[in-house]
Amino acid sequence: MDRRTILKAAGAGAAVAGFPVVLRAQPKSFKIGVVHPVTGPLAEPGQACRLGAQMAAEAINAAGGIKSLGGMKLELLVGDTQTKPDVGRAEAERVVNQGAQMLVGSFDSGSTAAMVPVAQQRRIPFLVDIAAADPITANVAKSVKEGQQKVQYVYRNFPTGSQFGRKAVQYFTEIFKAAGVSPKRVVLMYCNDLFGQNQARGFQAAQKAAKAPWEIVDVIPWPEPPSDLSTEVSRAKAARPDVISPITRPASAQLLLPEIRKQRVEILGIVGPGSPGLYEAGQLAALKEDLEYVLTSVPWANFKNRKTVAVADEYRKRSGGKTFDTNSGYSYDAMLIIADVLERARSTDPDAIVGALKQTNFTDGLMQYGGPVVFNELGDNPNAVPTMIQILGQKPVAVWPREAAVQKFVFPRPRA
Amino acid sequence: MDPVLVGQGLLSGVLFGGVYSLMAVGLTLIFGVMRVVNFAHGDMMVWGMYLAFVLATRAGVDPYLGFVLCAAALFGLGLAVQRGLVDRVVDAPHEMQILLMLGVALVLENTALLAFGPEPARVRTPLAAVTWFVGPLYVDVARLLAFVVAVVLTGLLYAFLFRTDLGRTIRAAADNVYGALVIGTDVRRVYAVAFGVGAACVGAAGALVSPILPFQPSTGLTLSITSFNIVIIGGMGSLPGAFVGGLLVSVAESLGAVFLRPSLKELVSFSLLILILLLRPAGLFGRRAP
C-alpha cells in the first residue's frame, strides 16, 4: 500500500465518520485550569464542582466546541486545593505552567483569594465560579482603578457576601410577612472562617441598612471545623431566639442541627442566610428529620428551565444520586459562560478574552438569575442571586421569591 | 454571666472530656513506651469512626456495643503498623519517625476518602437522640455514655498496666529498655502490644464519639492536634496526665465558649498549654526528662 492509497482510505474514513474532508490541522484545544477542593474538609462540594465543570465541557465539545475558533475544544486541567489556600495557589501555578489559558475555581473564598495573584501576575483570565467573599474581586478592581495593575483578569459569576446578605434580609422579611408571623429575635450563628465571617458581616450590614422589623439579638461564631457545639447552642438558647440563622459548613451543620433539637430550643424555624451544609444529598442522608423545614438562601438551579432538568438528571446518574445544586450548577455555568466568551472573543489572547468577558450578556445559564449574566466594574455579576430553598419531604425545593418557587414554604415549622 | 449557662458549659465540658481523655490515653501510651510520636493517631481514630459507621449501617450494630469490635480491629491495625513499619525506625532520629507516621496518616486519610467518599458522616443511633433534663440543665445521653465507657476503659487499662504481668513488662520496657533486654524481655513483642493497645483505645474513642461528632476523611488532623495538646498538658507518657488533661482541655474549651466568644475557645485550650509549659515544662503529671 503506497502513501496515496493510505491518504485516500483515511479521507474516505473521515468522510464516513462525518468529518469534513478538508485536511487541515485539528484546532488546538483551549486549556482551562479547573481548581477545586477535591480532598480535605470541603471535598464534597469540591467534587460536585469538578463534575459539574466536566459535564459542561463535554457537552460543549459534543456540540461542536467553539465555532468561531474553528470548533476548538475545551480541555480541563483539574487541580485540587485540598481546602488549603497555599495549595490552591500552588495548584493554580501548576495548571498555568501546564498551559492553562483560563482559570476556574475554587469554591472556598480562602483558596480563591490565594489564586487571584496567580491570575493577575500571569495574565490568565480567572472566572470565579464559586466564592462569596467580597474582597476577592473588589481588591483587584481597586488596584486597577488606582493604576497599580493594568487589567482586571478576575471575574466572578457568584453572589458576593453583601449580595447574599441583602437578599437574605429581603427574603426573611417577605417570608415572615407572607406567613403572617412576626419573629422579633434572630440569633446568627456562623463558622469563623473567611467565608463565614464575610457572610455574617454582609447579613448584619444588610439587616441594619434595611431597617428590618426583626433584630439580630446575638451573634455566635465557632472555630471551624468545630469539635463540639453544645455550649454554642446553649448560648443561643439563652438568647431566647424566635429564629436561628446558621452559616455552616457540612460537618458543622451535622453538629449544630441535632444539638438544637437535643437542647429543645423552641423556635419558629431555622432560616439560614446562605451556606453549604443544609441541602446536600449526603447531609440529608446523615441529618434526615433534623433538616426538615430548614430554610436557606442559596444560589440555586432554575428547575423551571427544561435544560436544567435534563442536566440534573444526567448529573444524578453520574454522581450516584446527588442533586444538581449550587456547586455543580455554578461550575457548570462557568463553562457555558467561558464558551460564550470565547465565541465572541474569536481569539485566545488574554486581553481579548477579558474584553469579551466585560461585554458578557449571557442568558442561557442553568441557575436562577436575576437577569442575564453580566460583569460590573468590580468584575462581579450583580444578577447572580440566591433563592430561598426549603427541605420539604427530605428534598431541597425552591420556595421564594414567588417567581422562582416550585412549592409553598412551611413557616413557622410544625411543632414536633 | 448566666449561672445556668456556666453550669451547662461545665457539664458538657466534663462529659465530652471523657472522650478526649480516652483518645489521649492511647497516644500517651505509645509515646511512653517506645518514644514514638504517633502522628497518625487522629486518622486511626477516624478509622474507628468509619468502622463503627459500617457496623451500624450494614449490620445494625449500635456503636455503644460495636466499640469493642472497633477497638479490636484497631488493635490489629496498630500491631501491623508497629511490626511492619515503626519497628524499623524505633531507634532512628525523631524526624524519621515523624515522617513515617505522617506518611501513615496520609495513607489512612486517602484510603478513607477512596472507601467512603468526602461527605461528612455521623452514626445514627436512637440513644444518641435522647436527652435528660435535670432542672435547667440538660444531659446528652450519648455524651454521658461515652464518658462512662471512657472512664471504665481507662480504669481497665490502668489495671492492665499495673496488675498484670504483661502490663508490668510493658512498664519495665518503657522505664529502661536495656534493663528489660538484659533480663530477656521480648521488647519487640512488648512494643507491638503497646502500639496495639494504644490504637485500640483510640479506635474505641472513635466509635464512642461517632454518634456525636461528624467525621470525614480529613478529620484526623484536628483530632491529632487536640490529642497532642492534651498529652503535652498532662505530661508526655503519663496515663493519669492524659486523663486529667482530656477533661481539662474539654472544660477549658467549653467555658471559653461561655465566657469569651466561642470562636476563641481553641485559643483558651492552647493558652492553657502555653501556661502549663511555662509553669511545669514536663506537663502536669510528667516527670522531668533525665
XYZ file of C-alpha atoms in Angstrom, chain A residues 19-396:
378
model
C -15.839 14.800 9.448
C -15.208 17.463 6.836
C -12.793 16.095 4.277
C -10.735 19.313 4.385
C -7.352 18.079 5.500
C -6.239 20.827 7.845
C -4.709 20.564 11.282
C -7.166 19.823 14.083
C -7.826 23.033 16.026
C -5.823 23.124 19.240
C -7.790 22.778 22.435
C -8.352 25.639 24.850
C -6.955 24.636 28.221
C -8.847 25.656 31.356
C -7.371 25.140 34.827
C -10.255 23.959 36.997
C -9.141 24.047 40.625
C -11.473 22.945 43.429
C -11.149 21.393 46.911
C -11.465 17.770 45.828
C -9.939 16.454 49.058
C -9.921 17.887 52.571
C -12.878 19.179 54.609
C -14.663 20.665 51.580
C -14.123 17.664 49.335
C -17.844 17.007 48.888
C -18.769 20.355 47.307
C -15.386 20.442 45.536
C -16.038 17.135 43.819
C -19.506 18.357 42.844
C -17.909 21.431 41.253
C -15.412 19.342 39.318
C -18.082 17.002 37.960
C -20.306 19.948 37.003
C -17.441 21.571 35.073
C -16.503 18.308 33.362
C -20.080 17.618 32.259
C -20.427 21.113 30.828
C -17.124 20.894 28.945
C -18.137 17.527 27.493
C -21.493 18.940 26.421
C -19.850 21.972 24.782
C -17.316 19.780 22.971
C -20.012 17.361 21.845
C -21.959 20.284 20.387
C -19.005 21.223 18.209
C -16.721 23.216 20.501
C -16.041 26.918 19.994
C -17.303 27.547 16.473
C -15.749 30.967 15.948
C -12.373 29.358 16.664
C -12.816 26.507 14.189
C -14.501 24.119 16.576
C -11.843 24.466 19.247
C -12.451 22.049 22.104
C -12.297 22.821 25.823
C -9.716 20.802 27.724
C -9.803 20.801 31.520
C -6.628 20.668 33.601
C -8.034 19.785 37.004
C -6.420 20.810 40.266
C -7.101 20.165 43.948
C -6.765 22.868 46.615
C -7.128 20.247 49.363
C -9.150 23.073 51.018
C -5.862 24.873 51.765
C -5.180 28.337 50.333
C -1.429 27.723 49.887
C -2.120 24.524 47.973
C -4.751 26.364 45.928
C -2.172 28.890 44.853
C 0.392 26.195 44.052
C -2.176 24.276 42.022
C -3.108 27.407 40.080
C 0.596 27.888 39.301
C 0.899 24.276 38.243
C -2.009 24.282 35.810
C -0.843 27.593 34.348
C 2.615 26.093 33.857
C 0.952 23.200 32.080
C -0.614 25.625 29.672
C -3.924 26.669 31.207
C -5.239 29.732 29.343
C -8.014 30.432 31.831
C -8.674 29.585 35.461
C -11.902 28.493 37.102
C -12.414 27.903 40.820
C -12.305 27.389 43.619
C -15.328 27.135 45.917
C -13.874 28.403 49.189
C -13.044 32.070 49.486
C -9.664 31.484 51.131
C -8.245 29.401 48.289
C -9.864 31.587 45.654
C -8.252 34.679 47.135
C -4.902 32.862 47.046
C -5.344 32.086 43.340
C -6.041 35.708 42.401
C -2.377 36.847 42.367
C -1.504 33.998 40.002
C -4.173 35.162 37.558
C -3.087 38.789 37.800
C 0.655 38.146 37.539
C 0.484 35.561 34.762
C -2.252 37.375 32.768
C -4.628 34.446 32.942
C -8.335 35.357 32.913
C -9.906 33.823 36.018
C -13.644 33.173 36.209
C -14.560 32.559 39.842
C -17.375 30.022 39.682
C -17.984 29.934 43.430
C -16.618 32.044 46.316
C -18.558 34.763 48.060
C -16.060 36.947 49.935
C -16.364 40.473 48.547
C -12.639 41.418 48.549
C -11.715 38.695 46.020
C -12.755 40.840 43.072
C -13.068 44.200 44.823
C -9.359 44.349 45.716
C -8.284 43.751 42.114
C -10.760 46.330 40.809
C -9.397 48.820 43.326
C -5.772 48.298 42.352
C -6.659 48.574 38.648
C -8.532 51.781 39.338
C -5.589 53.196 41.254
C -3.284 52.290 38.390
C -1.215 49.678 40.282
C -2.345 46.999 37.861
C -3.274 47.398 34.234
C -6.004 44.877 33.636
C -8.513 43.103 35.826
C -8.248 39.404 35.000
C -10.569 38.231 37.781
C -14.350 37.971 37.244
C -16.981 36.250 39.314
C -20.306 34.707 38.450
C -21.476 34.117 42.026
C -23.267 36.306 44.544
C -20.929 38.206 46.871
C -21.302 38.145 50.631
C -23.049 41.506 50.595
C -25.426 40.380 47.820
C -26.174 37.295 49.899
C -26.849 39.497 52.908
C -29.200 41.884 51.083
C -31.223 39.074 49.511
C -31.392 37.057 52.729
C -32.730 40.027 54.687
C -35.237 40.739 51.927
C -36.398 37.084 51.762
C -36.601 36.745 55.552
C -38.799 39.810 55.833
C -41.012 38.829 52.885
C -41.470 35.245 54.106
C -42.272 36.297 57.676
C -44.846 38.725 56.257
C -46.350 36.200 53.840
C -46.556 33.657 56.684
C -48.360 36.189 58.866
C -45.953 35.840 61.797
C -43.602 38.405 63.205
C -40.440 36.880 64.635
C -38.502 39.533 66.526
C -35.377 37.792 67.800
C -32.906 36.256 65.363
C -29.692 34.588 66.558
C -26.936 34.444 63.946
C -24.505 31.514 64.284
C -21.575 31.087 61.919
C -18.358 29.250 61.117
C -15.494 31.606 61.800
C -13.566 31.321 58.520
C -13.197 33.838 55.677
C -16.452 32.713 54.086
C -18.414 32.601 57.343
C -17.155 35.968 58.550
C -17.850 37.681 55.242
C -21.288 36.098 55.020
C -22.176 37.079 58.599
C -20.921 40.622 58.103
C -22.955 41.014 54.894
C -26.081 39.746 56.641
C -25.670 42.061 59.636
C -24.936 45.088 57.465
C -27.957 44.391 55.255
C -30.190 43.917 58.290
C -29.113 47.309 59.615
C -29.426 49.021 56.240
C -32.881 47.604 55.535
C -34.159 48.579 58.995
C -35.723 45.099 59.127
C -38.636 44.650 61.537
C -36.653 41.941 63.371
C -33.464 42.118 65.364
C -30.231 40.130 65.482
C -30.061 39.608 69.247
C -26.886 37.534 69.437
C -24.042 36.574 67.133
C -22.236 33.308 67.878
C -19.200 32.300 65.781
C -17.445 28.964 66.263
C -13.956 27.847 65.225
C -14.163 25.841 62.004
C -14.036 22.848 61.936
C -15.619 22.551 65.379
C -15.380 19.521 67.650
C -18.416 20.353 69.718
C -21.182 22.969 69.501
C -23.156 22.222 72.666
C -22.057 25.351 74.501
C -22.683 27.496 71.436
C -26.250 26.172 71.221
C -26.736 26.719 74.967
C -25.707 30.323 74.397
C -28.117 30.659 71.515
C -30.906 29.182 73.623
C -30.166 31.649 76.427
C -30.786 34.491 73.943
C -34.418 33.265 73.572
C -34.472 33.327 69.759
C -37.526 33.122 67.504
C -35.331 32.133 64.581
C -31.835 30.647 64.394
C -29.840 31.698 61.339
C -26.905 29.367 60.751
C -23.983 29.830 58.359
C -22.428 26.370 58.290
C -20.060 24.000 56.580
C -21.274 20.419 56.060
C -19.559 18.981 59.149
C -20.579 21.850 61.416
C -24.197 21.551 60.237
C -24.091 17.933 61.369
C -23.131 19.085 64.854
C -25.377 22.113 65.039
C -28.782 20.839 63.931
C -29.005 17.763 66.209
C -27.798 19.919 69.081
C -30.613 22.430 68.511
C -33.089 19.558 68.675
C -31.457 17.901 71.688
C -31.467 21.077 73.725
C -35.093 21.664 72.711
C -34.567 25.226 71.615
C -38.075 26.472 70.923
C -38.029 28.416 67.712
C -40.312 29.212 64.816
C -37.727 27.917 62.397
C -34.163 27.657 61.190
C -33.579 30.127 58.381
C -30.063 30.433 57.010
C -28.696 33.430 55.130
C -26.780 31.116 52.802
C -24.189 28.385 53.292
C -23.393 24.805 52.349
C -24.322 22.045 54.759
C -28.078 22.466 54.678
C -29.148 20.868 51.396
C -26.587 18.375 50.002
C -27.625 14.753 49.436
C -25.024 13.477 51.930
C -26.305 15.919 54.534
C -29.903 14.852 54.024
C -28.891 11.211 54.475
C -26.977 11.990 57.658
C -29.331 14.542 59.224
C -32.728 13.315 57.998
C -35.503 14.924 60.057
C -33.132 17.484 61.574
C -33.059 19.174 58.172
C -36.803 19.037 57.555
C -38.309 22.549 57.218
C -34.869 24.211 57.285
C -34.861 27.262 55.011
C -31.707 28.655 53.483
C -30.982 31.306 50.912
C -28.575 29.819 48.373
C -27.797 30.221 44.698
C -29.990 27.535 43.197
C -30.602 25.828 39.880
C -33.554 27.003 37.833
C -35.655 23.859 37.580
C -38.269 25.687 35.543
C -35.723 25.510 32.710
C -36.029 22.210 30.773
C -32.336 22.158 30.014
C -31.557 22.326 33.749
C -33.850 19.380 34.402
C -32.128 17.320 31.719
C -28.642 18.160 33.000
C -29.781 17.470 36.573
C -30.969 14.014 35.507
C -27.646 13.217 33.931
C -25.837 14.643 36.943
C -27.857 12.431 39.272
C -26.799 9.383 37.274
C -23.145 10.317 37.104
C -22.814 11.393 40.737
C -24.530 8.402 42.296
C -27.821 10.121 43.086
C -26.836 13.669 44.012
C -28.824 16.832 43.424
C -27.665 19.279 40.773
C -27.211 22.139 43.214
C -25.349 25.360 43.930
C -21.938 23.810 43.487
C -22.312 21.567 40.468
C -24.607 24.171 38.893
C -22.365 27.215 39.187
C -19.336 25.283 37.944
C -21.427 24.032 35.017
C -22.482 27.581 34.191
C -18.871 28.791 34.389
C -18.029 26.569 31.415
C -21.066 27.795 29.464
C -20.018 31.388 30.108
C -16.429 30.672 29.020
C -17.705 29.086 25.807
C -19.841 32.174 25.161
C -16.912 34.487 25.900
C -14.550 32.587 23.586
C -17.175 32.506 20.871
C -17.310 36.314 20.986
C -13.608 36.937 21.623
C -12.711 34.974 18.463
C -9.231 34.787 19.950
C -7.428 33.134 22.844
C -5.409 36.237 23.673
C -5.921 37.018 27.398
C -6.813 40.653 26.808
C -9.271 39.755 24.050
C -10.891 37.295 26.473
C -11.086 39.982 29.155
C -12.627 42.344 26.604
C -15.282 39.775 25.748
C -15.849 38.956 29.438
C -16.669 42.609 30.105
C -19.222 42.581 27.248
C -20.934 39.417 28.535
C -24.718 39.357 28.380
C -25.497 35.683 28.755
C -28.963 34.262 29.247
C -28.504 30.522 28.745
C -27.326 29.644 32.265
C -28.886 26.825 34.226
C -29.021 28.611 37.563
C -31.616 31.040 38.908
C -30.523 34.546 37.935
C -31.996 37.974 38.499
C -31.265 38.813 34.868
C -28.611 37.948 32.297
C -25.043 37.178 33.400
C -23.139 40.467 33.187
C -19.984 41.696 34.905
C -19.931 45.112 36.594
C -16.986 47.413 37.223
C -15.866 45.224 40.129
C -15.947 42.121 37.964
C -18.984 40.728 39.791
C -22.289 39.601 38.346
C -24.993 41.661 40.091
C -27.631 39.316 38.634
C -26.267 36.240 40.405
C -28.834 35.990 43.167
C -29.669 33.349 45.733
C -33.049 31.664 46.045
C -34.711 30.664 49.300
C -34.930 26.890 49.370
C -36.517 24.664 51.970
C -36.113 20.991 52.821
C -39.602 19.574 52.342
C -40.178 15.823 52.341
C -36.389 15.395 52.558
C -35.820 17.264 49.300
C -34.465 20.773 48.765
